[in-house]
Amino acid sequence: MVLRSLQLKNFRNFSQREISFLAGKNIVIGNNGKWKSNILEALSLPVGWMVESLWQYLLQRGSDIMYLKYELSTGTAAYAYDGKSWKKKYFLWEKSTTPAKLREIYPHVISFHPMIMNLMYLWPSHRRDFLDGILVSSFPGYSKILSKYKKVLSSRNKVLKNIALEKSQISELDFWNETYITLACEIYKYRKKLISYIQKSEKTLSQYFFWKVETSAFQYLSKSDLENIENDLRNYIKNNTAKEILLRKTLRGPHLDDFDILVDWTPLIHFASRWEVKSVLLWLKFLETGFIEQESEKKDIIYIIDDLLSELDIIHRELLWKHIWTRQCIMTSIEDIEIDWNKIYI
C-alpha cells in the first residue's frame, strides 16, 4: 500500500494544502518555521501521535473544524475534528468508521524525529512509550489492554488515597487488585515478546558502533519478576499494601518499568555520548521494523523522518539509507540537498 497524497484543512498552521507523494522517496524542503514537521505529524495520526499532543492544539487557531484526508493506493481515509463539540470523526472510503478500523487499513508509520534521537536522555515514561508504541503497531489488541490498565491503575490509586483519608475500606481494593494483576500480566506477556526479540538481536548492535565496543546489551529494568509475574505481584501487594496506602499509589507494575543499553558494561542512560545515542537509536528503530514485520499481518510501512540529517554523520546516514531503501519514505530538510528524490517545497 502506498500513500499518494495528504490534504490538510485548518490543521496547525495550514489553512488549506494538498501534497502529493511518490511511492518511493519524498523530501519536504523548507526553512525553519515553515511547518514541515506538522506535515509529518498529520501523516502519523491514523496510527498514533508522532509527539504527544491534544486534539484542540492541532486545530488552527480561530477555526472550528479540522480535516485531514489521506489518499491511499487502495482508497481514502480521513479525520475530522470539531473544536466546538470536541468530537472526532473517522472515515474510510468516504464512510464513517472507527479509529481501530482506520488503524487496520493505514500503513505502519515508523518515525524518526528529534525526540526519538534524545530517547536515552528523557524520562523512563518516554522509553516505556517507545516500547508500547511498537507493540501497539504489531498487535491490534494491545492498545485496548494498555488503555484498560491505565484506567484500572488510576481507580486503584484513587481507592488507596481514599483509604488513607478514611473514606474507603481496605476491602474495596480486592476487585481492583485482581483486575490490576490480570491486566499487568497481559501487558508483560506482550512486552516479553519484544524484549526477547531485542535481546536476540544484541549481537547486531556492534556494527552501529562500527565494532569500536567489545560488548553491548539491552537491559529491561523492572522490579517485577518477569518469570513469575502473577505470584510476584500478589506477594508484593500482600506485603506492601500499607506502604501503598501511605504513599497513595501503586508501586509495582509495567507502568514503572524502564530499559537501558549497556555498552562495554556502562549504562547508556547515565553515561551516553551523542554519538553513542545516535547509534543505539538507529539500531532500535531498525529493530522496530523487523519486529513489526515478524508479528503483524499488515506489512505496509511508511518511514517519516523529521530533519534527521543534521543529527547524523555520513556513516550513520548510509546506514539509514540502506535500511529505508525499499520502503516509501517522507523526510523533511531545511536544505535542498542533492538527492534524487521527489522534492516538495514548502
mmCIF file of C-alpha atoms in Angstrom:
data_model
loop_
_atom_site.group_PDB
_atom_site.id
_atom_site.type_symbol
_atom_site.label_atom_id
_atom_site.label_comp_id
_atom_site.label_asym_id
_atom_site.label_seq_id
_atom_site.Cartn_x
_atom_site.Cartn_y
_atom_site.Cartn_z
ATOM 1 C CA MET A 1 0.000 0.000 0.000
ATOM 2 C CA VAL A 2 1.250 3.478 -0.899
ATOM 3 C CA LEU A 3 0.312 6.910 0.431
ATOM 4 C CA ARG A 4 -0.414 9.057 -2.634
ATOM 5 C CA SER A 5 -1.492 12.377 -1.147
ATOM 6 C CA LEU A 6 -2.372 14.282 2.007
ATOM 7 C CA GLN A 7 -4.990 17.011 2.206
ATOM 8 C CA LEU A 8 -4.873 19.377 5.192
ATOM 9 C CA LYS A 9 -7.574 21.827 6.200
ATOM 10 C CA ASN A 10 -7.258 24.015 9.308
ATOM 11 C CA PHE A 11 -4.533 21.764 10.669
ATOM 12 C CA ARG A 12 -1.907 23.528 12.805
ATOM 13 C CA ASN A 13 -0.657 26.387 10.587
ATOM 14 C CA PHE A 14 -2.192 25.080 7.355
ATOM 15 C CA SER A 15 -5.473 26.625 6.237
ATOM 16 C CA GLN A 16 -5.600 24.547 3.060
ATOM 17 C CA ARG A 17 -2.923 22.423 1.450
ATOM 18 C CA GLU A 18 -2.701 19.263 -0.643
ATOM 19 C CA ILE A 19 0.586 17.404 -1.026
ATOM 20 C CA SER A 20 1.270 14.531 -3.429
ATOM 21 C CA PHE A 21 3.789 11.776 -2.740
ATOM 22 C CA LEU A 22 5.561 9.182 -4.839
ATOM 23 C CA ALA A 23 5.732 5.502 -3.911
ATOM 24 C CA GLY A 24 9.487 5.785 -3.220
ATOM 25 C CA LYS A 25 11.439 8.607 -1.613
ATOM 26 C CA ASN A 26 9.999 12.058 -0.895
ATOM 27 C CA ILE A 27 11.672 15.041 0.734
ATOM 28 C CA VAL A 28 9.819 18.105 2.064
ATOM 29 C CA ILE A 29 12.121 21.126 1.868
ATOM 30 C CA GLY A 30 11.711 24.450 3.640
ATOM 31 C CA ASN A 31 13.315 26.834 6.116
ATOM 32 C CA ASN A 32 12.702 26.596 9.841
ATOM 33 C CA GLY A 33 9.218 27.808 10.751
ATOM 34 C CA LYS A 34 7.664 26.525 7.512
ATOM 35 C CA TRP A 35 5.708 23.799 9.385
ATOM 36 C CA LYS A 36 7.409 20.824 7.777
ATOM 37 C CA SER A 37 7.098 18.813 10.981
ATOM 38 C CA ASN A 38 3.350 19.456 11.016
ATOM 39 C CA ILE A 39 3.031 17.523 7.769
ATOM 40 C CA LEU A 40 4.764 14.507 9.287
ATOM 41 C CA GLU A 41 2.620 14.843 12.393
ATOM 42 C CA ALA A 42 -0.504 14.664 10.218
ATOM 43 C CA LEU A 43 0.844 11.562 8.477
ATOM 44 C CA SER A 44 1.348 9.768 11.800
ATOM 45 C CA LEU A 45 -2.080 10.487 13.321
ATOM 46 C CA PRO A 46 -4.015 7.472 11.949
ATOM 47 C CA VAL A 47 -1.727 5.110 13.886
ATOM 48 C CA GLY A 48 -0.589 7.299 16.792
ATOM 49 C CA TRP A 49 0.989 10.590 17.774
ATOM 50 C CA MET A 50 4.447 11.387 16.469
ATOM 51 C CA VAL A 51 4.813 13.651 19.514
ATOM 52 C CA GLU A 52 2.068 13.559 22.161
ATOM 53 C CA SER A 53 -0.345 16.492 21.949
ATOM 54 C CA LEU A 54 -4.025 17.392 22.424
ATOM 55 C CA TRP A 55 -6.556 17.472 19.617
ATOM 56 C CA GLN A 56 -7.521 21.077 20.280
ATOM 57 C CA TYR A 57 -3.911 22.125 19.659
ATOM 58 C CA LEU A 58 -3.997 20.529 16.201
ATOM 59 C CA LEU A 59 -6.859 22.814 15.165
ATOM 60 C CA GLN A 60 -5.765 26.041 13.504
ATOM 61 C CA ARG A 61 -6.355 28.995 15.771
ATOM 62 C CA GLY A 62 -9.679 30.686 15.011
ATOM 63 C CA SER A 63 -11.075 27.654 13.148
ATOM 64 C CA ASP A 64 -13.901 25.335 14.183
ATOM 65 C CA ILE A 65 -13.274 22.254 12.026
ATOM 66 C CA MET A 66 -10.054 20.403 11.220
ATOM 67 C CA TYR A 67 -9.953 17.918 8.356
ATOM 68 C CA LEU A 68 -7.242 15.530 7.166
ATOM 69 C CA LYS A 69 -7.670 13.304 4.111
ATOM 70 C CA TYR A 70 -5.259 10.561 3.060
ATOM 71 C CA GLU A 71 -5.366 9.092 -0.428
ATOM 72 C CA LEU A 72 -4.000 5.560 -0.350
ATOM 73 C CA SER A 73 -3.445 3.217 -3.277
ATOM 74 C CA THR A 74 -6.485 1.246 -2.059
ATOM 75 C CA GLY A 75 -8.837 4.161 -1.318
ATOM 76 C CA THR A 76 -9.193 7.103 1.068
ATOM 77 C CA ALA A 77 -9.104 7.634 4.819
ATOM 78 C CA ALA A 78 -9.918 10.828 6.736
ATOM 79 C CA TYR A 79 -10.072 12.535 10.130
ATOM 80 C CA ALA A 80 -12.323 15.392 11.190
ATOM 81 C CA TYR A 81 -12.287 17.238 14.500
ATOM 82 C CA ASP A 82 -14.940 19.692 15.684
ATOM 83 C CA GLY A 83 -13.371 22.182 18.060
ATOM 84 C CA LYS A 84 -16.733 23.355 19.437
ATOM 85 C CA SER A 85 -18.116 19.962 20.383
ATOM 86 C CA TRP A 86 -14.673 18.320 20.870
ATOM 87 C CA LYS A 87 -15.901 15.452 18.698
ATOM 88 C CA LYS A 88 -13.707 13.391 16.376
ATOM 89 C CA LYS A 89 -14.912 11.594 13.265
ATOM 90 C CA TYR A 90 -13.142 8.922 11.217
ATOM 91 C CA PHE A 91 -13.768 7.869 7.625
ATOM 92 C CA LEU A 92 -12.763 5.045 5.277
ATOM 93 C CA TRP A 93 -13.711 5.144 1.607
ATOM 94 C CA GLU A 94 -15.852 8.238 2.414
ATOM 95 C CA LYS A 95 -17.895 6.310 5.003
ATOM 96 C CA SER A 96 -17.894 6.749 8.777
ATOM 97 C CA THR A 97 -15.720 4.263 10.656
ATOM 98 C CA THR A 98 -13.914 3.686 13.964
ATOM 99 C CA PRO A 99 -10.327 4.662 14.824
ATOM 100 C CA ALA A 100 -9.484 0.947 15.203
ATOM 101 C CA LYS A 101 -10.640 0.122 11.671
ATOM 102 C CA LEU A 102 -8.814 3.144 10.268
ATOM 103 C CA ARG A 103 -5.642 1.967 12.021
ATOM 104 C CA GLU A 104 -6.058 -1.506 10.479
ATOM 105 C CA ILE A 105 -6.085 -0.073 6.949
ATOM 106 C CA TYR A 106 -3.453 2.642 7.264
ATOM 107 C CA PRO A 107 0.210 1.577 6.826
ATOM 108 C CA HIS A 108 2.515 1.246 9.820
ATOM 109 C CA VAL A 109 4.377 4.506 10.437
ATOM 110 C CA ILE A 110 7.952 4.329 11.698
ATOM 111 C CA SER A 111 9.090 7.808 12.652
ATOM 112 C CA PHE A 112 12.498 9.332 13.235
ATOM 113 C CA HIS A 113 12.330 12.721 14.924
ATOM 114 C CA PRO A 114 14.411 14.806 17.369
ATOM 115 C CA MET A 115 12.615 13.497 20.471
ATOM 116 C CA ILE A 116 13.350 9.900 19.453
ATOM 117 C CA MET A 117 17.018 10.762 18.967
ATOM 118 C CA ASN A 118 17.071 12.005 22.573
ATOM 119 C CA LEU A 119 15.222 8.993 23.981
ATOM 120 C CA MET A 120 18.056 7.838 26.246
ATOM 121 C CA TYR A 121 18.223 11.286 27.874
ATOM 122 C CA LEU A 122 14.461 11.525 28.543
ATOM 123 C CA TRP A 123 12.248 10.243 31.377
ATOM 124 C CA PRO A 124 11.561 6.493 31.767
ATOM 125 C CA SER A 125 7.961 7.111 30.654
ATOM 126 C CA HIS A 126 9.247 8.045 27.185
ATOM 127 C CA ARG A 127 11.153 4.787 26.906
ATOM 128 C CA ARG A 128 8.088 2.812 28.057
ATOM 129 C CA ASP A 129 6.018 4.650 25.453
ATOM 130 C CA PHE A 130 8.593 3.723 22.817
ATOM 131 C CA LEU A 131 8.238 0.004 23.582
ATOM 132 C CA ASP A 132 4.451 0.226 23.866
ATOM 133 C CA GLY A 133 4.252 2.085 20.554
ATOM 134 C CA ILE A 134 5.963 -0.833 18.802
ATOM 135 C CA LEU A 135 3.559 -3.281 20.452
ATOM 136 C CA VAL A 136 0.501 -1.221 19.511
ATOM 137 C CA SER A 137 1.680 -1.273 15.893
ATOM 138 C CA SER A 138 2.293 -5.025 15.978
ATOM 139 C CA PHE A 139 -0.747 -6.310 17.895
ATOM 140 C CA PRO A 140 -4.226 -4.771 17.341
ATOM 141 C CA GLY A 141 -5.468 -5.738 20.812
ATOM 142 C CA TYR A 142 -2.566 -4.313 22.797
ATOM 143 C CA SER A 143 -3.798 -0.722 22.706
ATOM 144 C CA LYS A 144 -7.064 -1.695 24.399
ATOM 145 C CA ILE A 145 -5.247 -3.685 27.111
ATOM 146 C CA LEU A 146 -2.913 -0.760 27.790
ATOM 147 C CA SER A 147 -5.825 1.685 27.976
ATOM 148 C CA LYS A 148 -7.719 -0.549 30.415
ATOM 149 C CA TYR A 149 -4.629 -0.938 32.582
ATOM 150 C CA LYS A 150 -4.177 2.824 32.866
ATOM 151 C CA LYS A 151 -7.830 3.282 33.883
ATOM 152 C CA VAL A 152 -7.647 0.477 36.454
ATOM 153 C CA LEU A 153 -4.380 1.874 37.820
ATOM 154 C CA SER A 154 -6.000 5.282 38.234
ATOM 155 C CA SER A 155 -9.016 3.751 40.015
ATOM 156 C CA ARG A 156 -6.821 1.645 42.282
ATOM 157 C CA ASN A 157 -4.721 4.674 43.227
ATOM 158 C CA LYS A 158 -7.917 6.588 43.988
ATOM 159 C CA VAL A 159 -9.041 3.838 46.361
ATOM 160 C CA LEU A 160 -5.615 3.835 48.038
ATOM 161 C CA LYS A 161 -5.941 7.576 48.563
ATOM 162 C CA ASN A 162 -9.477 7.251 49.960
ATOM 163 C CA ILE A 163 -8.348 4.541 52.366
ATOM 164 C CA ALA A 164 -5.571 6.849 53.580
ATOM 165 C CA LEU A 165 -8.191 9.585 54.078
ATOM 166 C CA GLU A 166 -10.500 7.077 55.839
ATOM 167 C CA LYS A 167 -13.132 7.486 53.111
ATOM 168 C CA SER A 168 -12.944 3.859 51.928
ATOM 169 C CA GLN A 169 -12.459 0.399 53.421
ATOM 170 C CA ILE A 170 -9.402 -1.708 52.606
ATOM 171 C CA SER A 171 -11.716 -4.437 51.287
ATOM 172 C CA GLU A 172 -12.571 -2.154 48.361
ATOM 173 C CA LEU A 173 -9.100 -2.900 46.992
ATOM 174 C CA ASP A 174 -9.933 -6.576 46.348
ATOM 175 C CA PHE A 175 -11.626 -6.035 42.975
ATOM 176 C CA TRP A 176 -9.037 -3.548 41.754
ATOM 177 C CA ASN A 177 -6.158 -5.778 42.879
ATOM 178 C CA GLU A 178 -7.425 -8.693 40.790
ATOM 179 C CA THR A 179 -8.097 -6.556 37.718
ATOM 180 C CA TYR A 180 -4.745 -4.808 38.046
ATOM 181 C CA ILE A 181 -2.870 -8.127 38.262
ATOM 182 C CA THR A 182 -4.735 -9.619 35.289
ATOM 183 C CA LEU A 183 -4.022 -6.643 33.031
ATOM 184 C CA ALA A 184 -0.414 -6.300 34.218
ATOM 185 C CA CYS A 185 0.177 -9.956 33.272
ATOM 186 C CA GLU A 186 -1.297 -9.300 29.823
ATOM 187 C CA ILE A 187 0.983 -6.301 29.259
ATOM 188 C CA TYR A 188 4.041 -8.259 30.368
ATOM 189 C CA LYS A 189 3.096 -11.121 28.025
ATOM 190 C CA TYR A 190 3.435 -8.766 25.068
ATOM 191 C CA ARG A 191 6.435 -6.867 26.384
ATOM 192 C CA LYS A 192 8.340 -10.113 26.932
ATOM 193 C CA LYS A 193 7.955 -10.925 23.226
ATOM 194 C CA LEU A 194 9.533 -7.603 22.292
ATOM 195 C CA ILE A 195 12.237 -7.846 24.960
ATOM 196 C CA SER A 196 13.169 -11.325 23.728
ATOM 197 C CA TYR A 197 13.336 -10.107 20.120
ATOM 198 C CA ILE A 198 15.609 -7.191 21.021
ATOM 199 C CA GLN A 199 17.890 -9.282 23.212
ATOM 200 C CA LYS A 200 18.279 -11.916 20.490
ATOM 201 C CA SER A 201 19.472 -9.102 18.206
ATOM 202 C CA GLU A 202 22.086 -7.709 20.632
ATOM 203 C CA LYS A 203 24.983 -9.015 18.556
ATOM 204 C CA THR A 204 23.934 -6.800 15.639
ATOM 205 C CA LEU A 205 24.378 -3.623 17.713
ATOM 206 C CA SER A 206 28.180 -3.664 17.433
ATOM 207 C CA GLN A 207 28.024 -2.775 13.735
ATOM 208 C CA TYR A 208 26.257 0.501 14.635
ATOM 209 C CA PHE A 209 29.295 1.331 16.776
ATOM 210 C CA PHE A 210 31.435 0.210 13.846
ATOM 211 C CA TRP A 211 32.902 -2.502 16.062
ATOM 212 C CA LYS A 212 34.509 0.067 18.395
ATOM 213 C CA VAL A 213 32.984 -1.546 21.517
ATOM 214 C CA GLU A 214 33.531 -5.006 22.979
ATOM 215 C CA THR A 215 30.087 -5.726 24.436
ATOM 216 C CA SER A 216 26.582 -4.291 24.195
ATOM 217 C CA ALA A 217 23.331 -5.452 25.772
ATOM 218 C CA PHE A 218 19.676 -4.444 26.076
ATOM 219 C CA GLN A 219 18.621 -4.368 29.742
ATOM 220 C CA TYR A 220 14.939 -4.297 30.705
ATOM 221 C CA LEU A 221 14.577 -2.679 34.126
ATOM 222 C CA SER A 222 11.708 -3.908 36.291
ATOM 223 C CA LYS A 223 11.044 -4.638 39.940
ATOM 224 C CA SER A 224 8.660 -7.386 38.824
ATOM 225 C CA ASP A 225 9.781 -10.986 38.391
ATOM 226 C CA LEU A 226 9.085 -11.461 34.676
ATOM 227 C CA GLU A 227 9.326 -15.254 35.007
ATOM 228 C CA ASN A 228 6.642 -15.419 37.693
ATOM 229 C CA ILE A 229 4.646 -12.225 37.286
ATOM 230 C CA GLU A 230 1.292 -13.126 38.839
ATOM 231 C CA ASN A 231 2.721 -14.606 42.044
ATOM 232 C CA ASP A 232 5.238 -11.794 42.279
ATOM 233 C CA LEU A 233 2.523 -9.108 42.120
ATOM 234 C CA ARG A 234 0.269 -10.968 44.550
ATOM 235 C CA ASN A 235 3.076 -11.337 47.082
ATOM 236 C CA TYR A 236 4.058 -7.715 46.667
ATOM 237 C CA ILE A 237 0.503 -6.487 47.289
ATOM 238 C CA LYS A 238 0.173 -8.783 50.311
ATOM 239 C CA ASN A 239 3.344 -7.422 51.901
ATOM 240 C CA ASN A 240 3.197 -3.777 50.813
ATOM 241 C CA THR A 241 -0.443 -2.643 50.863
ATOM 242 C CA ALA A 242 0.169 -0.496 53.945
ATOM 243 C CA LYS A 243 3.063 1.245 52.188
ATOM 244 C CA GLU A 244 0.969 1.856 49.070
ATOM 245 C CA ILE A 245 -1.841 3.321 51.174
ATOM 246 C CA LEU A 246 0.627 5.616 52.899
ATOM 247 C CA LEU A 247 2.049 6.802 49.545
ATOM 248 C CA ARG A 248 -1.372 6.613 47.827
ATOM 249 C CA LYS A 249 -0.105 4.934 44.670
ATOM 250 C CA THR A 250 0.658 1.568 43.074
ATOM 251 C CA LEU A 251 4.360 0.881 43.497
ATOM 252 C CA ARG A 252 4.963 -2.092 41.191
ATOM 253 C CA GLY A 253 3.976 -2.939 37.631
ATOM 254 C CA PRO A 254 4.636 -2.220 33.944
ATOM 255 C CA HIS A 255 3.811 1.470 34.419
ATOM 256 C CA LEU A 256 7.096 1.901 36.315
ATOM 257 C CA ASP A 257 9.485 -0.113 34.143
ATOM 258 C CA ASP A 258 12.345 1.218 32.042
ATOM 259 C CA PHE A 259 15.145 -0.043 29.825
ATOM 260 C CA ASP A 260 18.799 0.751 29.307
ATOM 261 C CA ILE A 261 21.577 -0.206 26.913
ATOM 262 C CA LEU A 262 24.863 -1.383 28.374
ATOM 263 C CA VAL A 263 27.865 -0.503 26.221
ATOM 264 C CA ASP A 264 31.060 -2.113 27.485
ATOM 265 C CA TRP A 265 29.135 -2.718 30.750
ATOM 266 C CA THR A 266 28.328 1.009 31.077
ATOM 267 C CA PRO A 267 24.650 2.140 31.224
ATOM 268 C CA LEU A 268 23.853 4.475 28.360
ATOM 269 C CA ILE A 269 21.180 6.401 30.298
ATOM 270 C CA HIS A 270 23.799 7.960 32.575
ATOM 271 C CA PHE A 271 26.959 7.961 30.507
ATOM 272 C CA ALA A 272 25.920 8.232 26.851
ATOM 273 C CA SER A 273 27.689 10.407 24.328
ATOM 274 C CA ARG A 274 25.655 11.888 21.480
ATOM 275 C CA TRP A 275 27.379 9.576 19.021
ATOM 276 C CA GLU A 276 26.537 6.501 21.110
ATOM 277 C CA VAL A 277 22.892 7.521 21.479
ATOM 278 C CA LYS A 278 22.503 8.010 17.718
ATOM 279 C CA SER A 279 23.971 4.577 17.107
ATOM 280 C CA VAL A 280 21.674 2.893 19.619
ATOM 281 C CA LEU A 281 18.537 4.685 18.456
ATOM 282 C CA LEU A 282 19.118 3.769 14.832
ATOM 283 C CA TRP A 283 19.554 0.156 15.963
ATOM 284 C CA LEU A 284 16.312 0.253 17.985
ATOM 285 C CA LYS A 285 14.338 1.876 15.169
ATOM 286 C CA PHE A 286 15.574 -0.706 12.679
ATOM 287 C CA LEU A 287 14.606 -3.475 15.114
ATOM 288 C CA GLU A 288 11.158 -1.865 15.299
ATOM 289 C CA THR A 289 10.799 -2.532 11.564
ATOM 290 C CA GLY A 290 11.889 -6.147 11.939
ATOM 291 C CA PHE A 291 9.575 -6.846 14.888
ATOM 292 C CA ILE A 292 6.534 -5.329 13.160
ATOM 293 C CA GLU A 293 7.252 -7.338 10.012
ATOM 294 C CA GLN A 294 7.559 -10.511 12.091
ATOM 295 C CA GLU A 295 4.484 -10.078 14.282
ATOM 296 C CA SER A 296 1.990 -8.045 12.253
ATOM 297 C CA GLU A 297 -0.184 -9.395 9.459
ATOM 298 C CA LYS A 298 -0.048 -5.942 7.841
ATOM 299 C CA LYS A 299 3.348 -5.448 6.201
ATOM 300 C CA ASP A 300 2.946 -1.942 4.718
ATOM 301 C CA ILE A 301 5.365 0.552 6.272
ATOM 302 C CA ILE A 302 5.972 4.276 5.723
ATOM 303 C CA TYR A 303 9.045 5.986 7.160
ATOM 304 C CA ILE A 304 8.686 9.586 8.245
ATOM 305 C CA ILE A 305 11.962 11.316 9.061
ATOM 306 C CA ASP A 306 11.917 14.774 10.632
ATOM 307 C CA ASP A 307 15.048 16.811 9.906
ATOM 308 C CA LEU A 308 17.255 13.943 10.999
ATOM 309 C CA LEU A 309 20.114 14.545 8.581
ATOM 310 C CA SER A 310 21.507 17.335 10.748
ATOM 311 C CA GLU A 311 21.751 14.782 13.612
ATOM 312 C CA LEU A 312 23.675 12.125 11.679
ATOM 313 C CA ASP A 313 27.211 11.861 10.370
ATOM 314 C CA ILE A 314 27.910 10.418 6.912
ATOM 315 C CA ILE A 315 28.354 6.826 8.126
ATOM 316 C CA HIS A 316 25.097 6.823 10.085
ATOM 317 C CA ARG A 317 23.309 8.370 7.111
ATOM 318 C CA GLU A 318 24.480 5.480 4.974
ATOM 319 C CA LEU A 319 23.034 3.013 7.491
ATOM 320 C CA LEU A 320 19.734 4.878 7.360
ATOM 321 C CA TRP A 321 19.609 4.947 3.534
ATOM 322 C CA LYS A 322 20.346 1.236 3.382
ATOM 323 C CA HIS A 323 17.563 0.422 5.807
ATOM 324 C CA ILE A 324 14.770 2.514 4.261
ATOM 325 C CA TRP A 325 15.655 1.987 0.613
ATOM 326 C CA THR A 326 12.864 -0.440 -0.306
ATOM 327 C CA ARG A 327 10.084 1.478 1.518
ATOM 328 C CA GLN A 328 8.085 4.620 0.977
ATOM 329 C CA CYS A 329 9.765 7.443 2.862
ATOM 330 C CA ILE A 330 8.800 11.057 3.571
ATOM 331 C CA MET A 331 11.571 13.188 5.033
ATOM 332 C CA THR A 332 11.945 16.871 5.896
ATOM 333 C CA SER A 333 15.041 19.022 5.414
ATOM 334 C CA ILE A 334 15.955 22.681 5.643
ATOM 335 C CA GLU A 335 18.464 22.160 2.812
ATOM 336 C CA ASP A 336 17.766 21.489 -0.848
ATOM 337 C CA ILE A 337 20.248 18.653 -0.835
ATOM 338 C CA GLU A 338 21.475 16.899 -3.964
ATOM 339 C CA ILE A 339 19.438 13.739 -3.819
ATOM 340 C CA ASP A 340 17.348 12.011 -6.465
ATOM 341 C CA TRP A 341 14.070 12.065 -4.544
ATOM 342 C CA ASN A 342 10.660 13.624 -5.163
ATOM 343 C CA LYS A 343 11.112 17.179 -3.828
ATOM 344 C CA ILE A 344 8.233 19.085 -2.212
ATOM 345 C CA TYR A 345 8.904 22.740 -1.437
ATOM 346 C CA ILE A 346 7.099 24.432 1.453
#
